[in-house]
CSV table of C-alpha atoms and ligand atoms in Angstrom, one decimal:
chain,number,residue,atom,x,y,z
A,75,MET,CA,198.4,172.9,-23.6
A,76,SER,CA,197.1,172.8,-19.7
A,77,LYS,CA,197.0,169.3,-18.9
A,78,TRP,CA,193.1,170.0,-17.1
A,79,PHE,CA,191.9,170.7,-21.1
A,80,VAL,CA,190.8,167.3,-21.6
A,81,PRO,CA,189.5,166.3,-18.1
A,82,ILE,CA,187.9,170.1,-18.8
A,83,CYS,CA,186.2,169.3,-22.1
A,84,ALA,CA,185.3,165.8,-20.8
A,85,TRP,CA,183.4,167.4,-17.6
A,86,LEU,CA,181.7,170.1,-19.2
A,87,ALA,CA,180.6,167.4,-22.0
A,88,LEU,CA,179.2,165.6,-19.8
A,89,THR,CA,177.5,167.7,-16.8
A,90,GLN,CA,176.7,170.5,-19.1
A,91,LEU,CA,175.2,169.2,-22.2
A,92,PRO,CA,172.9,167.0,-20.6
A,93,ALA,CA,172.0,170.1,-18.2
A,94,ALA,CA,170.6,171.5,-21.1
A,95,ALA,CA,167.6,168.9,-21.1
A,96,GLN,CA,166.7,169.2,-17.6
A,97,SER,CA,163.4,169.9,-16.3
A,98,GLY,CA,160.7,167.6,-14.2
A,99,ALA,CA,161.2,164.5,-11.6
A,100,TYR,CA,162.1,162.6,-14.5
A,101,PHE,CA,165.4,164.3,-14.8
A,102,THR,CA,168.2,162.8,-12.3
A,103,PRO,CA,172.2,163.2,-11.9
A,104,GLY,CA,172.2,159.1,-13.6
A,105,SER,CA,169.6,160.7,-16.5
A,106,ARG,CA,171.8,163.6,-16.9
A,107,LEU,CA,174.7,162.4,-17.8
A,108,ALA,CA,172.9,159.2,-19.7
A,109,ALA,CA,172.0,161.8,-22.1
A,110,ALA,CA,175.4,161.6,-23.2
A,111,CYS,CA,174.9,157.9,-24.3
A,112,ALA,CA,171.6,157.5,-25.9
A,113,ASN,CA,173.2,158.6,-29.3
A,114,CYS,CA,174.4,154.9,-29.4
A,115,HIS,CA,172.9,153.0,-26.8
A,116,GLY,CA,169.3,154.3,-27.2
A,117,THR,CA,167.2,156.6,-25.6
A,118,GLU,CA,166.7,154.6,-21.7
A,119,GLY,CA,169.3,152.4,-22.9
A,120,ARG,CA,167.5,150.8,-25.1
A,121,THR,CA,168.9,149.6,-28.4
A,122,GLN,CA,166.8,147.6,-30.8
A,123,GLY,CA,167.7,145.9,-33.6
A,124,GLN,CA,171.6,147.1,-33.2
A,125,LEU,CA,174.2,145.6,-32.9
A,126,LEU,CA,175.1,147.3,-29.7
A,127,PRO,CA,175.0,146.5,-25.7
A,128,ARG,CA,171.4,146.8,-24.8
A,129,LEU,CA,172.0,148.9,-21.0
A,130,ALA,CA,168.6,149.1,-19.6
A,131,GLY,CA,168.2,146.5,-17.0
A,132,GLN,CA,171.8,145.1,-16.7
A,133,PRO,CA,172.8,144.6,-13.2
A,134,ARG,CA,174.2,147.7,-11.6
A,135,SER,CA,177.7,145.8,-10.5
A,136,ASP,CA,178.4,144.7,-14.2
A,137,LEU,CA,177.4,148.0,-15.8
A,138,GLU,CA,180.0,149.4,-13.3
A,139,ARG,CA,182.8,147.1,-13.6
A,140,ALA,CA,182.2,147.3,-17.6
A,141,LEU,CA,182.9,151.5,-17.0
A,142,ARG,CA,185.8,150.9,-14.4
A,143,GLU,CA,187.9,147.7,-16.8
A,144,TYR,CA,186.9,150.0,-20.1
A,145,LYS,CA,188.6,152.8,-17.8
A,146,GLY,CA,191.3,151.4,-17.0
A,147,GLY,CA,192.5,149.4,-19.9
A,148,GLN,CA,191.2,146.3,-18.6
A,149,ARG,CA,188.3,145.6,-21.8
A,150,SER,CA,188.7,146.3,-24.9
A,151,GLY,CA,186.0,148.2,-27.3
A,152,THR,CA,186.0,150.8,-30.2
A,153,VAL,CA,185.0,153.6,-28.6
A,154,MET,CA,184.1,153.0,-24.7
A,155,PRO,CA,187.7,152.8,-23.5
A,156,GLN,CA,188.1,156.2,-25.0
A,157,ILE,CA,184.3,157.8,-23.5
A,158,ALA,CA,185.0,155.9,-20.0
A,159,LYS,CA,188.3,157.6,-19.4
A,160,GLY,CA,186.3,160.7,-19.4
A,161,LEU,CA,184.4,159.5,-16.3
A,162,GLN,CA,184.7,159.9,-13.1
A,163,GLU,CA,184.0,157.1,-9.8
A,164,GLU,CA,181.1,159.0,-9.2
A,165,GLN,CA,179.5,159.5,-12.9
A,166,ILE,CA,180.2,155.8,-12.7
A,167,ILE,CA,178.4,154.8,-9.9
A,168,LEU,CA,175.7,157.2,-11.3
A,169,LEU,CA,175.4,155.9,-14.8
A,170,ALA,CA,175.2,152.0,-13.4
A,171,GLN,CA,172.3,153.0,-10.9
A,172,TRP,CA,170.5,154.6,-13.5
A,173,TYR,CA,170.8,152.5,-16.6
A,174,ALA,CA,169.9,149.6,-13.9
A,175,SER,CA,166.8,150.7,-12.7
A,176,LEU,CA,165.4,151.0,-15.8
A,177,PRO,CA,163.5,147.9,-16.9
A,178,ALA,CA,165.1,146.0,-19.7
A,179,GLY,CA,162.1,146.6,-22.1
A,180,ALA,CA,162.1,144.2,-25.8
A,181,GLN,CA,165.4,142.6,-26.6
A,182,PRO,CA,166.7,143.4,-29.8
B,492,LIG,C1,180.3,157.1,-29.8
B,492,LIG,C2,179.3,155.3,-29.7
B,492,LIG,C3,178.8,155.1,-28.2
B,492,LIG,C4,178.6,156.4,-27.1
B,492,LIG,C5,178.3,158.0,-27.1
B,492,LIG,C6,178.8,155.6,-25.6
B,492,LIG,N1,179.0,153.9,-26.1
B,492,LIG,FE1,178.8,152.3,-24.9
B,492,LIG,N2,179.3,150.9,-26.3
B,492,LIG,C7,179.6,151.2,-27.4
B,492,LIG,C8,180.0,149.9,-28.3
B,492,LIG,C9,180.1,150.2,-29.5
B,492,LIG,C10,179.9,149.3,-27.0
B,492,LIG,C11,180.4,147.8,-27.0
B,492,LIG,C12,181.8,148.1,-27.3
B,492,LIG,C13,183.0,148.9,-28.2
B,492,LIG,O1,183.2,149.0,-29.2
B,492,LIG,O2,183.8,149.9,-26.8
B,492,LIG,C14,179.1,149.9,-25.6
B,492,LIG,C15,179.7,149.2,-24.9
B,492,LIG,C16,179.1,149.7,-23.6
B,492,LIG,C17,178.7,149.1,-22.5
B,492,LIG,C18,179.4,147.5,-21.7
B,492,LIG,C19,178.1,147.3,-22.3
B,492,LIG,C20,177.8,145.7,-22.3
B,492,LIG,O3,176.6,144.7,-22.3
B,492,LIG,O4,179.1,144.4,-22.6
B,492,LIG,C21,179.0,150.4,-21.3
B,492,LIG,C22,178.4,149.7,-19.9
B,492,LIG,C23,178.6,151.4,-21.9
B,492,LIG,N3,178.9,151.3,-23.3
B,492,LIG,C24,177.9,152.3,-21.4
B,492,LIG,C25,177.9,153.5,-22.1
B,492,LIG,C26,177.6,154.4,-21.6
B,492,LIG,C27,177.4,155.0,-19.7
B,492,LIG,C28,178.0,155.8,-22.1
B,492,LIG,C29,177.9,157.2,-21.8
B,492,LIG,C30,178.9,157.8,-20.5
B,492,LIG,C31,178.7,154.9,-23.2
B,492,LIG,N4,177.9,154.2,-23.2
B,492,LIG,C32,179.0,155.8,-24.2
B,492,LIG,C33,179.2,152.6,-28.5
B,492,LIG,C34,178.9,153.8,-27.6
């Protein structure tokens, strides 16, 4: 198997699937990437009454650090280390920017 197989699949999943939902000004590069996170973290990163951490409204630097640490193996988790390995630095920044820009909303 080519060494590019996994990165290309990750790229397709992160860029092409969310692009299917693309329309209107609401959608930014960050929000399109975040479509891949919404199943678990909720629409706009607001999980309610669940065990998953809320992403909306967290400081950008905290989100970036968490994703870099999952990616680099310094932070443990069940699924995030695997997911973060598929993210490029540029995508980590866009995702963190977008989630940080959202209102935190009600605490679960
Ligand atoms: C399959 C479900 C799932 C998906 C998809 C998912 N996450 Fe997570 N996320 C989790 C879980 C569960 C945790 C808690 C850590 C762990 O167990 O891995 C978490 C933790 C996090 C944290 C740490 C938050 C904190 O306050 O500690 C961040 C940041 C994060 N996820 C970002 C993302 C981003 C960005 C995406 C999309 C690229 C994403 N997640 C996709 C399940 C998911």
